[in-house]
Coordinates of C-alpha atoms and ligand atoms in Angstrom, one line a residue:
X1 CA 6.8 7.2 0.5
X2 CA 9.3 8.6 3.2
X3 CA 10.0 6.8 6.1
X4 CA 10.3 8.2 9.1
X5 CA 11.9 6.3 12.7
X6 CA 13.5 8.4 15.8
X7 CA 14.4 6.7 18.9
X8 CA 15.1 8.1 22.8
X9 CA 16.0 6.2 25.9
X10 CA 19.5 4.3 26.9
X11 CA 21.1 2.7 24.0
X12 CA 23.0 3.6 20.9
X13 CA 20.5 5.7 18.5
X14 CA 22.0 5.3 15.6
X15 CA 22.3 1.0 15.6
X16 CA 18.2 1.9 15.9
X17 CA 17.6 3.9 13.2
X18 CA 19.7 2.3 10.4
X19 CA 17.7 -0.8 10.9
X20 CA 14.8 0.9 11.2
X21 CA 15.3 3.2 7.5
X22 CA 16.6 -0.7 6.5
X23 CA 12.5 -2.3 7.6
X24 CA 11.2 0.8 5.5
X25 CA 12.8 0.5 2.6
X26 CA 10.0 -1.3 1.2
X27 CA 8.2 1.8 1.1
X28 CA 10.0 3.4 -2.3
X29 CA 12.9 6.3 -1.0
X30 CA 15.6 8.0 -3.2
X31 CA 17.0 9.9 -0.3
X32 CA 18.2 9.1 3.4
X33 CA 20.2 11.0 6.4
X34 CA 20.1 11.1 10.3
X35 CA 20.4 13.4 12.8
X36 CA 22.2 12.7 15.8
X37 CA 22.0 14.0 19.0
X38 CA 25.3 13.9 21.7
X39 CA 25.9 17.8 22.6
X40 CA 26.0 18.6 18.8
X41 CA 23.1 17.9 16.9
X42 CA 25.0 16.5 14.0
X43 CA 23.0 16.3 10.7
X44 CA 24.1 13.3 8.1
X45 CA 22.4 13.4 4.5
X46 CA 23.1 11.0 0.7
X47 CA 21.4 10.8 -2.2
X48 CA 20.7 7.3 -2.8
X49 CA 20.4 4.2 -0.7
X50 CA 20.3 3.8 2.8
X51 CA 23.2 1.7 2.0
X52 CA 24.9 4.9 1.5
X53 CA 24.6 6.9 4.3
X54 CA 26.0 3.9 5.8
X55 CA 29.2 4.6 4.2
X56 CA 28.8 8.7 4.4
X57 CA 29.0 8.1 7.8
X58 CA 31.9 5.1 8.2
X59 CA 34.4 7.7 10.2
X60 CA 32.0 9.5 11.8
X61 CA 31.0 10.5 15.6
X62 CA 27.7 8.3 15.7
X63 CA 27.0 8.4 19.9
X64 CA 24.3 9.5 21.3
X65 CA 20.5 8.4 22.3
X66 CA 18.3 9.9 20.8
X67 CA 17.9 11.0 17.3
X68 CA 15.6 11.0 14.1
X69 CA 16.0 9.3 11.0
X70 CA 14.3 9.7 7.5
X71 CA 14.5 8.5 3.7
X72 CA 12.5 10.8 1.9
X73 CA 10.5 10.0 -1.7
X74 CA 10.7 13.1 -3.3
X75 CA 7.7 15.1 -4.2
X76 CA 9.6 19.2 -3.7
X77 CA 13.1 19.3 -5.4
X78 CA 14.7 16.8 -7.5
X79 CA 16.7 13.2 -5.0
X80 CA 20.0 14.8 -4.0
X81 CA 21.6 15.0 -0.4
X82 CA 21.2 18.3 0.0
X83 CA 16.8 18.4 -0.5
X84 CA 16.8 14.9 1.7
X85 CA 15.6 15.3 5.5
X86 CA 16.9 16.0 8.2
X87 CA 16.8 19.6 7.8
X88 CA 18.4 21.8 10.4
X89 CA 16.2 25.6 10.8
X90 CA 18.4 28.6 10.4
X91 CA 20.4 28.5 13.5
X92 CA 21.3 24.5 13.3
X93 CA 19.0 24.8 16.8
X94 CA 16.6 22.3 15.1
X95 CA 16.0 19.0 13.6
X96 CA 12.7 17.8 11.5
X97 CA 12.2 15.7 9.2
X98 CA 9.5 15.2 7.3
X99 CA 6.6 12.6 5.4
X100 CA 3.9 14.7 3.6
X101 CA 3.9 18.1 2.0
X102 CA 3.3 21.2 2.3
X103 CA 0.9 22.7 0.0
X104 CA 1.0 26.0 1.1
X105 CA 4.8 25.6 1.3
X106 CA 5.7 28.6 -1.1
X107 CA 3.8 31.7 0.5
X108 CA 5.1 30.2 4.2
X109 CA 8.9 31.2 2.4
X110 CA 8.1 34.5 1.0
X111 CA 7.3 35.1 4.6
X112 CA 10.4 33.5 6.4
X113 CA 13.0 35.2 3.9
X114 CA 10.7 38.7 4.7
X115 CA 12.0 37.8 8.0
X116 CA 15.6 37.1 6.8
X117 CA 15.6 33.1 6.5
X118 CA 17.7 32.1 3.3
X119 CA 17.4 28.3 2.6
X120 CA 19.9 25.6 1.4
X121 CA 16.9 23.4 -0.2
X122 CA 13.9 23.4 -2.8
X123 CA 11.7 21.1 0.0
X124 CA 8.6 21.9 1.8
X125 CA 9.9 20.5 4.9
X126 CA 13.3 23.6 5.8
X127 CA 10.5 25.9 5.3
X128 CA 8.3 24.1 8.1
X129 CA 11.4 23.8 10.3
X130 CA 12.3 26.9 10.0
X131 CA 8.4 28.7 10.4
X132 CA 9.4 26.9 14.5
X133 CA 12.7 28.4 14.3
X134 CA 10.6 31.5 13.3
X135 CA 7.8 31.1 16.3
X136 CA 10.1 29.5 19.2
X137 CA 11.9 32.8 18.6
X138 CA 9.4 35.1 18.2
X139 CA 6.4 34.0 20.9
X140 CA 9.5 32.8 23.6
X141 CA 7.3 29.1 23.8
X142 CA 9.1 26.0 24.2
X143 CA 9.7 23.9 21.2
X144 CA 6.0 21.5 21.5
X145 CA 3.9 25.0 21.7
X146 CA 6.2 26.3 18.5
X147 CA 5.0 23.1 16.4
X148 CA 1.9 23.2 16.9
X149 CA 1.5 27.0 16.4
X150 CA 3.1 26.3 13.0
X151 CA 0.9 22.6 12.3
X152 CA -1.4 25.9 12.7
X153 CA -0.4 27.7 9.5
X154 CA 0.9 24.9 7.7
X155 CA -2.0 23.0 4.8
X156 CA -1.0 19.9 3.6
X157 CA -0.8 16.7 5.5
X158 CA 2.2 16.1 7.4
X159 CA 4.4 13.2 10.0
X160 CA 6.2 15.3 11.6
X161 CA 9.1 14.4 13.6
X162 CA 10.9 17.3 15.7
X163 CA 14.8 16.9 17.5
X164 CA 16.6 20.6 19.6
X165 CA 20.1 20.6 19.8
X166 CA 19.4 22.2 23.2
X167 CA 17.2 19.2 24.3
X168 CA 18.2 15.9 24.2
X169 CA 15.6 14.8 26.5
X170 CA 12.6 15.7 23.7
X171 CA 11.0 14.5 20.6
X172 CA 7.8 15.9 19.2
X173 CA 6.1 14.1 17.0
X174 CA 2.8 15.5 14.8
X175 CA 0.8 14.2 11.9
X176 CA -1.6 14.7 10.0
X177 CA -2.9 12.0 6.8
X178 CA 0.3 11.0 7.1
X179 CA 0.8 7.4 9.4
X180 CA 2.8 8.1 13.0
X181 CA 2.9 5.1 15.2
X182 CA 4.2 5.7 18.6
X183 CA 6.1 2.4 20.2
X184 CA 6.3 2.7 24.0
X185 CA 9.1 0.2 25.4
X186 CA 10.7 0.5 28.8
X187 CA 12.7 3.7 29.3
X188 CA 12.2 3.9 25.8
X189 CA 10.4 5.3 22.5
X190 CA 10.2 4.5 19.3
X191 CA 9.0 6.9 15.5
X192 CA 8.2 5.3 12.7
X193 CA 5.2 5.1 10.0
X194 CA 4.2 2.3 11.0
X195 CA 4.8 -0.4 13.0
X196 CA 8.0 -2.2 10.7
X197 CA 10.9 -1.2 12.6
X198 CA 9.7 -1.0 16.5
X199 CA 7.6 -4.6 16.5
X200 CA 11.2 -6.5 17.3
X201 CA 11.6 -3.5 20.7
X202 CA 8.2 -3.7 22.1
X203 CA 5.0 -3.9 21.1
X204 CA 3.1 -1.9 22.7
X205 CA 2.0 1.3 20.1
X206 CA 0.1 4.1 19.3
X207 CA -1.8 4.9 17.2
X208 CA -1.2 9.3 16.8
X209 CA -4.7 10.4 15.1
X210 CA -4.5 14.3 12.7
X211 CA -3.8 16.7 13.9
X212 CA -2.1 15.3 17.3
X213 CA 1.2 16.9 18.7
X214 CA 2.6 14.2 20.7
X215 CA 5.6 14.9 24.1
X216 CA 7.6 11.8 23.8
X217 CA 9.9 13.0 27.0
X218 CA 13.1 10.4 28.3
X219 CA 12.2 8.6 31.1
X220 CA 8.5 10.7 31.3
X221 CA 5.0 9.5 30.9
X222 CA 4.2 10.2 26.6
X223 CA 1.2 13.4 26.1
X224 CA -0.4 13.7 24.0
X225 CA -2.7 17.1 22.7
X226 CA -4.5 18.5 19.7
X227 CA -2.9 21.5 17.9
X228 CA -5.8 22.8 18.8
X229 CA -4.4 22.3 22.6
X230 CA -7.1 19.6 23.5
X231 CA -5.1 17.2 25.8
X232 CA -5.8 13.4 24.5
X233 CA -5.1 10.6 26.1
X234 CA -2.9 8.4 24.3
X235 CA -4.3 4.8 23.8
X236 CA -1.8 2.3 24.1
X237 CA -3.1 -1.1 21.2
X238 CA -0.9 -4.1 21.1
X239 CA 0.9 -5.4 18.1
X240 CA -0.6 -8.9 16.4
X241 CA 2.4 -9.2 14.1
X242 CA 5.3 -10.7 14.5
X243 CA 9.2 -10.0 13.9
X244 CA 9.3 -13.1 11.2
X245 CA 7.0 -11.4 8.3
X246 CA 8.9 -8.7 8.0
X247 CA 11.4 -11.2 6.9
X248 CA 12.3 -12.5 3.3
X249 CA 12.6 -16.0 5.0
X250 CA 15.7 -17.5 2.7
X251 CA 13.9 -15.8 -0.1
X252 CA 15.6 -13.8 -3.6
X253 CA 12.9 -11.5 -2.9
X254 CA 9.7 -10.0 -1.0
X255 CA 8.4 -10.6 -3.4
X256 CA 8.7 -14.3 -4.5
X257 CA 7.7 -14.7 -0.7
X258 CA 5.2 -13.1 -1.2
X259 CA 4.0 -14.9 -4.2
X260 CA 4.1 -17.6 -2.6
X261 CA 2.5 -16.8 0.9
X262 CA -0.5 -17.3 -0.9
X263 CA -2.1 -20.1 0.6
X264 CA -1.3 -19.1 3.2
X265 CA -3.0 -15.9 3.3
X266 CA -5.6 -16.5 1.8
X267 CA -6.6 -19.6 3.4
X268 CA -6.4 -16.7 6.4
X269 CA -8.1 -13.6 5.3
X270 CA -11.2 -16.3 5.5
X271 CA -10.0 -18.4 8.9
X272 CA -13.1 -17.8 11.2
X273 CA -15.4 -16.6 8.1
X274 CA -16.1 -19.1 5.9
X275 CA -17.5 -22.0 7.8
X276 CA -18.0 -24.6 4.8
X277 CA -19.3 -27.7 7.7
X278 CA -21.5 -25.0 8.8
X279 CA -23.3 -23.9 5.7
X280 CA -22.0 -20.0 6.3
X281 CA -20.2 -16.9 6.7
X282 CA -19.9 -14.7 9.9
X283 CA -18.0 -11.5 9.1
X284 CA -17.7 -10.2 12.7
X285 CA -16.1 -6.0 10.6
X286 CA -19.4 -5.1 9.2
X287 CA -22.0 -7.8 10.9
X288 CA -23.9 -4.2 12.3
X289 CA -24.2 -2.4 8.9
X290 CA -25.1 -6.5 7.3
X291 CA -28.6 -4.7 6.1
X292 CA -27.7 -1.4 5.2
X293 CA -25.8 -2.6 2.5
X294 CA -28.3 -6.2 1.6
X295 CA -30.7 -3.4 1.0
X296 CA -28.9 -0.6 -0.5
X297 CA -29.0 0.9 -3.9
X298 CA -25.9 0.3 -4.6
X299 CA -22.3 -0.1 -4.1
X300 CA -19.7 2.4 -4.8
X301 CA -16.0 0.3 -4.3
X302 CA -12.5 3.3 -4.1
X303 CA -9.6 2.0 -4.1
X304 CA -5.9 2.4 -6.1
X305 CA -4.2 0.1 -8.5
X306 CA -3.6 -3.3 -7.4
X307 CA -6.3 -2.6 -5.2
X308 CA -8.9 -1.0 -7.6
X309 CA -8.4 -4.0 -10.3
X310 CA -9.8 -5.8 -6.3
X311 CA -12.7 -3.7 -6.7
X312 CA -13.0 -4.6 -10.3
X313 CA -13.3 -8.5 -9.7
X314 CA -16.1 -7.4 -6.3
X315 CA -18.2 -5.6 -9.0
X316 CA -18.3 -8.7 -10.8
X317 CA -19.3 -10.4 -7.1
X318 CA -20.9 -8.4 -5.5
X319 CA -24.2 -7.5 -8.8
X320 CA -23.5 -11.4 -10.3
X321 CA -24.0 -13.1 -6.6
X322 CA -25.9 -10.9 -4.3
X323 CA -27.4 -8.6 -7.3
X324 CA -26.6 -4.9 -5.6
X325 CA -25.6 -2.6 -8.1
X326 CA -21.7 -1.8 -8.2
X327 CA -19.4 1.0 -9.3
X328 CA -15.7 1.3 -9.1
X329 CA -14.0 4.7 -8.9
X330 CA -10.4 5.6 -8.6
X331 CA -9.8 6.5 -5.2
X332 CA -8.1 10.0 -7.5
X333 CA -11.3 10.9 -9.6
X334 CA -14.2 10.1 -6.9
X335 CA -12.3 13.0 -4.6
X336 CA -12.5 15.4 -7.6
X337 CA -15.4 14.9 -9.0
X338 CA -18.5 16.3 -6.9
X339 CA -19.9 12.5 -7.3
X340 CA -23.5 11.9 -6.5
X341 CA -23.7 10.8 -3.3
X342 CA -26.0 10.6 -0.4
X343 CA -26.7 9.4 3.5
X344 CA -28.0 6.1 1.7
X345 CA -24.8 5.3 -0.1
X346 CA -22.5 2.6 1.3
X347 CA -18.9 3.4 0.1
X348 CA -16.5 0.4 0.8
X349 CA -12.7 1.8 0.2
X350 CA -10.2 -1.1 -0.3
X351 CA -6.0 -0.8 0.8
X352 CA -3.4 -2.8 1.4
X353 CA -1.3 0.0 3.2
X354 CA -4.8 1.6 4.4
X355 CA -2.0 4.9 3.7
X356 CA -3.3 5.8 0.5
X357 CA -3.3 9.5 0.2
X358 CA -6.3 9.4 -2.4
X359 CA -8.4 6.6 -1.5
X360 CA -8.9 8.6 2.7
X361 CA -9.4 11.8 0.6
X362 CA -12.4 9.9 -1.1
X363 CA -13.3 8.4 2.1
X364 CA -13.0 12.0 3.5
X365 CA -15.7 13.4 0.8
X366 CA -18.3 10.1 1.4
X367 CA -18.1 10.6 5.3
X368 CA -19.3 14.2 4.4
X369 CA -22.0 13.7 2.5
X370 CA -23.7 11.7 4.9
X371 CA -22.8 7.7 3.5
X372 CA -21.8 4.8 4.6
X373 CA -18.1 3.4 4.9
X374 CA -16.3 0.3 5.2
X375 CA -12.7 -0.6 4.3
X376 CA -11.2 -3.3 3.3
X377 CA -7.6 -2.8 4.3
X378 CA -4.2 -4.8 5.1
X379 CA -3.5 -2.7 7.1
X380 CA -4.2 -3.2 11.5
X381 CA -4.5 0.3 12.9
X382 CA -3.5 2.3 10.0
X383 CA -5.5 5.2 9.0
X384 CA -8.5 4.4 6.3
X385 CA -9.3 1.5 9.1
X386 CA -9.7 4.0 11.2
X387 CA -11.3 6.4 9.3
X388 CA -14.1 3.8 8.0
X389 CA -17.4 3.3 9.9
X390 CA -16.4 -0.7 9.9
X391 CA -13.9 -2.9 7.7
X392 CA -13.2 -6.7 7.4
X393 CA -9.0 -6.9 7.4
X394 CA -7.9 -9.2 5.1
X395 CA -5.1 -10.3 7.4
X396 CA -2.5 -10.9 4.5
X397 CA 0.4 -10.1 6.8
X398 CA 2.8 -7.7 6.0
X399 CA 3.7 -7.2 2.2
X400 CA 6.5 -5.9 1.8
X401 CA 7.6 -6.2 -2.1
X402 CA 6.3 -3.0 -4.2
X403 CA 4.1 -4.9 -6.5
X404 CA 1.2 -6.1 -4.7
X405 CA 0.5 -9.8 -4.5
X406 CA -0.9 -11.0 -1.2
X407 CA -3.0 -8.3 -0.6
X408 CA -4.5 -8.6 -4.5
X409 CA -5.5 -12.4 -3.7
X410 CA -6.1 -11.0 0.4
X411 CA -8.6 -8.1 -1.0
X412 CA -10.4 -10.2 -3.7
X413 CA -11.1 -13.6 -1.4
X414 CA -12.5 -10.9 1.1
X415 CA -14.8 -9.1 -1.3
X416 CA -16.4 -12.8 -2.1
X417 CA -16.6 -13.5 0.8
X418 CA -18.6 -10.4 0.9
X419 CA -20.8 -10.7 -2.4
X420 CA -21.4 -14.7 -0.9
X421 CA -22.9 -13.1 2.9
X422 CA -25.2 -10.5 0.8
X423 CA -26.2 -13.1 -1.8
X424 CA -27.4 -15.7 1.9
X425 CA -28.8 -12.9 3.6
X426 CA -30.6 -12.1 0.2
X427 CA -31.2 -15.1 -0.7
X428 CA -30.7 -14.1 -4.8
X429 CA -28.7 -17.3 -5.0
X430 CA -30.3 -20.5 -4.2
X431 CA -29.2 -22.6 -0.9
X432 CA -27.3 -25.7 -3.2
X433 CA -25.5 -23.3 -5.0
X434 CA -24.6 -21.6 -2.1
X435 CA -23.2 -24.0 -0.4
X436 CA -21.3 -25.6 -2.9
X437 CA -19.6 -21.9 -3.3
X438 CA -18.5 -21.8 -0.6
X439 CA -17.2 -25.4 -0.5
X440 CA -15.4 -24.3 -3.6
X441 CA -13.8 -21.5 -1.7
X442 CA -12.2 -23.4 0.4
X443 CA -10.7 -25.4 -1.9
X444 CA -8.4 -22.4 -3.3
X445 CA -5.8 -22.1 -0.9
X446 CA -4.9 -25.6 -1.7
X447 CA -5.4 -25.1 -5.5
X448 CA -3.0 -22.0 -5.3
X449 CA -0.6 -23.9 -3.9
X450 CA -1.2 -26.8 -6.7
X451 CA -1.0 -23.4 -9.2
X452 CA 2.7 -22.4 -7.5
X453 CA 4.2 -25.5 -8.2
X454 CA 7.0 -25.8 -10.9
X455 CA 8.0 -23.0 -12.6
X456 CA 10.1 -24.5 -15.8
X457 CA 7.2 -23.3 -17.9
X458 CA 6.9 -19.9 -16.4
X459 CA 10.6 -19.5 -16.8
X460 CA 10.9 -20.0 -20.3
X461 CA 8.3 -17.7 -21.5
X462 CA 10.1 -15.4 -18.9
X463 CA 13.6 -16.2 -20.9
X464 CA 12.0 -16.2 -24.0
X465 CA 10.4 -12.5 -23.9
X466 CA 12.9 -10.6 -21.2
X467 CA 13.1 -8.1 -23.9
X468 CA 10.0 -7.9 -25.6
X469 CA 9.1 -4.0 -25.1
X470 CA 5.1 -3.9 -24.8
X471 CA 2.9 -6.7 -23.8
X472 CA -0.9 -6.8 -24.4
X473 CA -2.8 -8.4 -21.6
X474 CA -6.8 -9.6 -22.5
X475 CA -9.3 -11.8 -20.3
X476 CA -13.1 -11.8 -19.6
X477 CA -16.2 -11.5 -17.1
X478 CA -13.6 -11.6 -14.0
X479 CA -10.5 -12.4 -16.0
X480 CA -10.8 -8.6 -17.1
X481 CA -9.6 -7.9 -13.8
X482 CA -6.7 -9.7 -13.9
X483 CA -5.4 -9.3 -17.0
X484 CA -5.4 -5.6 -15.9
X485 CA -3.4 -6.7 -12.3
X486 CA -1.3 -8.8 -14.7
X487 CA 0.0 -5.9 -16.9
X488 CA 0.6 -3.1 -13.5
X489 CA 2.6 -6.1 -12.6
X490 CA 4.6 -6.4 -15.7
X491 CA 4.5 -2.7 -16.0
X492 CA 5.5 -1.9 -12.7
X493 CA 8.9 -4.4 -12.2
X494 CA 10.5 -4.9 -15.1
X495 CA 9.4 -1.5 -16.7
X496 CA 8.6 -3.6 -20.1
X497 CA 5.1 -1.3 -21.3
X498 CA 2.0 -3.9 -21.2
X499 CA -1.8 -3.3 -21.2
X500 CA -4.7 -4.5 -19.8
X501 CA -7.8 -4.7 -22.0
X502 CA -11.5 -6.9 -22.2
X503 CA -10.2 -9.5 -24.6
X504 CA -13.3 -8.0 -27.2
X505 CA -12.2 -4.6 -27.5
X506 CA -9.0 -6.0 -29.2
X507 CA -10.8 -5.1 -32.1
X508 CA -11.4 -1.8 -31.5
X509 CA -8.0 -0.3 -31.5
X510 CA -5.6 -2.8 -29.3
X511 CA -5.1 -4.8 -32.7
X512 CA -3.6 -2.3 -34.9
X513 CA -0.2 -3.1 -32.6
X514 CA -0.6 -7.4 -32.5
X515 CA 2.2 -8.9 -35.0
X516 CA 4.5 -11.5 -35.1
X517 CA 6.7 -9.7 -32.3
X518 CA 3.9 -9.0 -29.5
X519 CA 3.6 -11.3 -27.2
X520 CA -1.0 -11.6 -25.7
X521 CA -1.4 -13.2 -22.1
X522 CA -4.6 -14.4 -23.1
X523 CA -6.5 -15.5 -19.4
X524 CA -8.8 -18.9 -21.3
X525 CA -9.8 -20.0 -18.2
X526 CA -13.3 -23.4 -19.3
X527 CA -16.9 -22.0 -18.5
X528 CA -18.2 -18.3 -19.4
X529 CA -17.3 -16.4 -22.2
X530 CA -14.3 -19.3 -22.8
X531 CA -15.7 -19.9 -25.7
X532 CA -15.7 -16.5 -27.1
X533 CA -12.0 -15.4 -24.9
X534 CA -11.2 -18.9 -28.3
X535 CA -12.0 -16.9 -31.6
X536 CA -10.3 -14.0 -29.7
X537 CA -7.1 -15.7 -29.7
X538 CA -7.3 -17.0 -33.4
X539 CA -8.0 -13.0 -33.8
X540 CA -4.5 -12.6 -32.2
X541 CA -3.0 -15.6 -33.7
X542 CA -4.1 -14.5 -37.9
X543 CA -2.1 -12.1 -37.3
X544 CA 0.6 -14.1 -36.4
X545 CA 1.0 -13.0 -33.0
X546 CA 2.5 -14.6 -30.4
X547 CA -0.8 -16.6 -27.2
X548 CA 0.9 -17.1 -23.9
X549 CA -2.9 -18.6 -22.4
X550 CA -3.9 -19.3 -18.6
X551 CA -5.8 -22.6 -20.0
X552 CA -7.7 -24.8 -16.9
X553 CA -5.9 -28.1 -16.0
X554 CA -6.7 -30.2 -19.1
X555 CA -7.7 -27.7 -22.3
X556 CA -7.6 -29.1 -25.1
X557 CA -8.5 -26.7 -27.9
X558 CA -6.5 -23.6 -26.8
X559 CA -2.8 -26.4 -26.7
X560 CA -3.7 -26.2 -29.7
X561 CA -3.4 -22.6 -30.9
X562 CA -1.3 -21.1 -28.0
X563 CA 2.1 -20.8 -28.2
X564 CA 2.3 -21.4 -25.1
X565 CA 0.0 -21.8 -21.9
X566 CA 0.1 -22.6 -18.4
X567 CA -2.8 -24.4 -16.4
X568 CA -4.1 -23.7 -13.6
X569 CA -5.9 -25.6 -11.2
X570 CA -10.1 -26.4 -11.9
X571 CA -13.1 -24.1 -9.7
X572 CA -16.0 -22.1 -10.5
X573 CA -15.8 -19.3 -12.2
X574 CA -16.1 -16.6 -10.3
X575 CA -12.8 -18.4 -8.0
X576 CA -10.3 -18.0 -11.3
X577 CA -8.8 -15.0 -10.5
X578 CA -7.6 -15.9 -7.0
X579 CA -5.2 -19.4 -9.5
X580 CA -5.6 -16.9 -13.2
X581 CA -3.1 -14.0 -10.7
X582 CA -0.3 -16.4 -9.5
X583 CA 1.3 -17.6 -12.7
X584 CA 1.0 -13.6 -14.0
X585 CA 2.9 -12.2 -10.4
X586 CA 4.8 -15.5 -11.5
X587 CA 6.1 -13.7 -14.5
X588 CA 6.0 -10.7 -14.2
X589 CA 9.2 -11.6 -11.4
X590 CA 11.2 -13.8 -13.4
X591 CA 11.1 -11.2 -16.2
X592 CA 12.4 -8.1 -13.4
X593 CA 15.1 -10.5 -11.8
X594 CA 16.4 -11.6 -15.3
X595 CA 16.2 -7.8 -16.5
X596 CA 18.1 -7.2 -13.4
X597 CA 15.0 -5.2 -12.2
X598 CA 15.6 -4.1 -8.0
X599 CA 11.9 -6.2 -8.0
X600 CA 11.1 -5.2 -4.5
X601 CA 12.1 -2.0 -4.8
X602 CA 11.0 -0.7 -8.3
X603 CA 12.2 3.0 -9.6
X604 CA 9.8 6.0 -8.6
X605 CA 7.7 3.8 -6.6
X606 CA 6.5 3.5 -2.9
X607 CA 4.0 1.0 -1.2
X608 CA 2.1 3.5 0.6
X609 CA 1.3 6.6 -1.5
X610 CA 0.3 8.8 0.8
X611 CA 0.8 12.5 -1.3
X612 CA -1.8 12.7 -3.9
Ligands
AGP1 C1 0.4 -1.7 -6.6 O1 1.4 -3.6 -7.0 C2 0.7 -1.5 -6.7 N1 2.0 -1.1 -6.0 C3 0.1 0.2 -6.2 O2 -1.0 -0.3 -7.6 C4 -1.1 0.1 -4.9 O3 -2.3 -1.5 -5.1 C5 -1.9 1.5 -4.9 O4 -0.8 2.7 -4.4 C6 -3.3 1.4 -3.9 O5 -2.4 0.9 -2.6 P1 -3.1 0.6 -1.3 O6 -3.9 -0.6 -1.8 O7 -1.9 0.3 -0.4 O8 -4.2 1.4 -1.4

């Protein structure tokens, strides 16, 4: 969602800000804008991509070594030039960029209108900008204090950066809910929604915490206080990410690069944790909570989207191996449905970005009831990773494509490690089985590599079905979440309607959709409920549906029935999601490319969903 970049230092701000906005494009947005201070405070904004903004400012004076820039994902008011950020205050002395939602903006706006303010846009952000100006004028305080007082009146979520015409040496930044990171270079500061615009300039960063305000001054130390006026010592951390991870590296799209990174990213998720030669698994991040997990009467997994699908695989794994009851909840439902949670409960929050607003709110709710919260996050230092009591990073590396691919398999890998570790501790599986499973898990990166080889079949299928209006995805057991994930991937990036179902549920409704035009993707791998799935395939064929089956290498039965088959290497049933997902990712990718869709930045979607 909205992206924030700001710079203050000796260099020209414009190129740094534009490059930063491009690095944040993956977050999803529909307009972009920039404010530069060079004596006058100039704001430029354009609906559409950052390239539209670049066209707009082609002949403008872009000098200035302090500035703020923004990509907006519309919430209040349609995506257009006027609603784009930065927003000026009424006197045009202040410019402000904002990520989040000011929930009480309507009442604040009314009060400001009564005091003579007029508004150019329909945004909540312009209300906050004028509120700050109003406080500065009426209470005769400096900008920092005005921002602090204003934020005490605000209900909602925000990450903001403020720049004032009469002070070229200061930026004010603040956050609550939405993320903000400050990069500390030599005589220069950067502010951004995440570290990607900062990484090429400095590795020293400070993550702002909720309700903190930062005073960022040219050639002076960074100062942080809370909105309640308590001074804080900035905690400087070193970024571990490197720049290559943010580039396409020769691939046409980030999504394709990330699909092909999976042998590597899954290996990284297991590194230092899986020890087949020693017959152990060690999960340092949650070591202090292992006994609590072993004794848990119930584990609740909260997540959204693809992370929720990984959670479902986690449920099957933990229940199957460690015999601990697991519930998987959509964070957005959990947070509002008065769930029964006490200090005895363990919550596992799964999130790639670590910034998903609903997941964060679910965590806060469970925390307020005394539960123990563990996280499975990809982004190091993210809000969720800091809000949890402990956790395991997935270490998949930056995921730039909006459609999650390598993050999913990394989450499933971590959940597999967790389930196996708990089973080992609880003694719920025989040692020989445990050793066999960890050996098989260790082979998965190579098998993913084999699965990725050769795209001819997938491209042939994509070509054939790129123009259909609907797809159905079916799977049972461990392959049910894979079906859900396959369907989500297709609809996200190709805009073809797709539904995932447990294969046996088909006869309770979706079977009505099946005719000679309906492609049905069935994950029909060996073991488990294979025979049952074969029957489901026959039900589809009996109604002239088109079957695209994901099968285990060497399969004969399904090959004889399906219209198309894609083989994956054999593995243990519970590890199949790590392989079966791969061809489904590739199928969605190729269909989307053939349809001319923007694969990395699909319409209306945001990479990190920081509003509810
Ligand atoms: C995945 O392809 C989606 N873009 C989306 O469903 C995503 O998984 C969801 O928004 C949750 O994000 P998170 O993992 O960053 O919390």
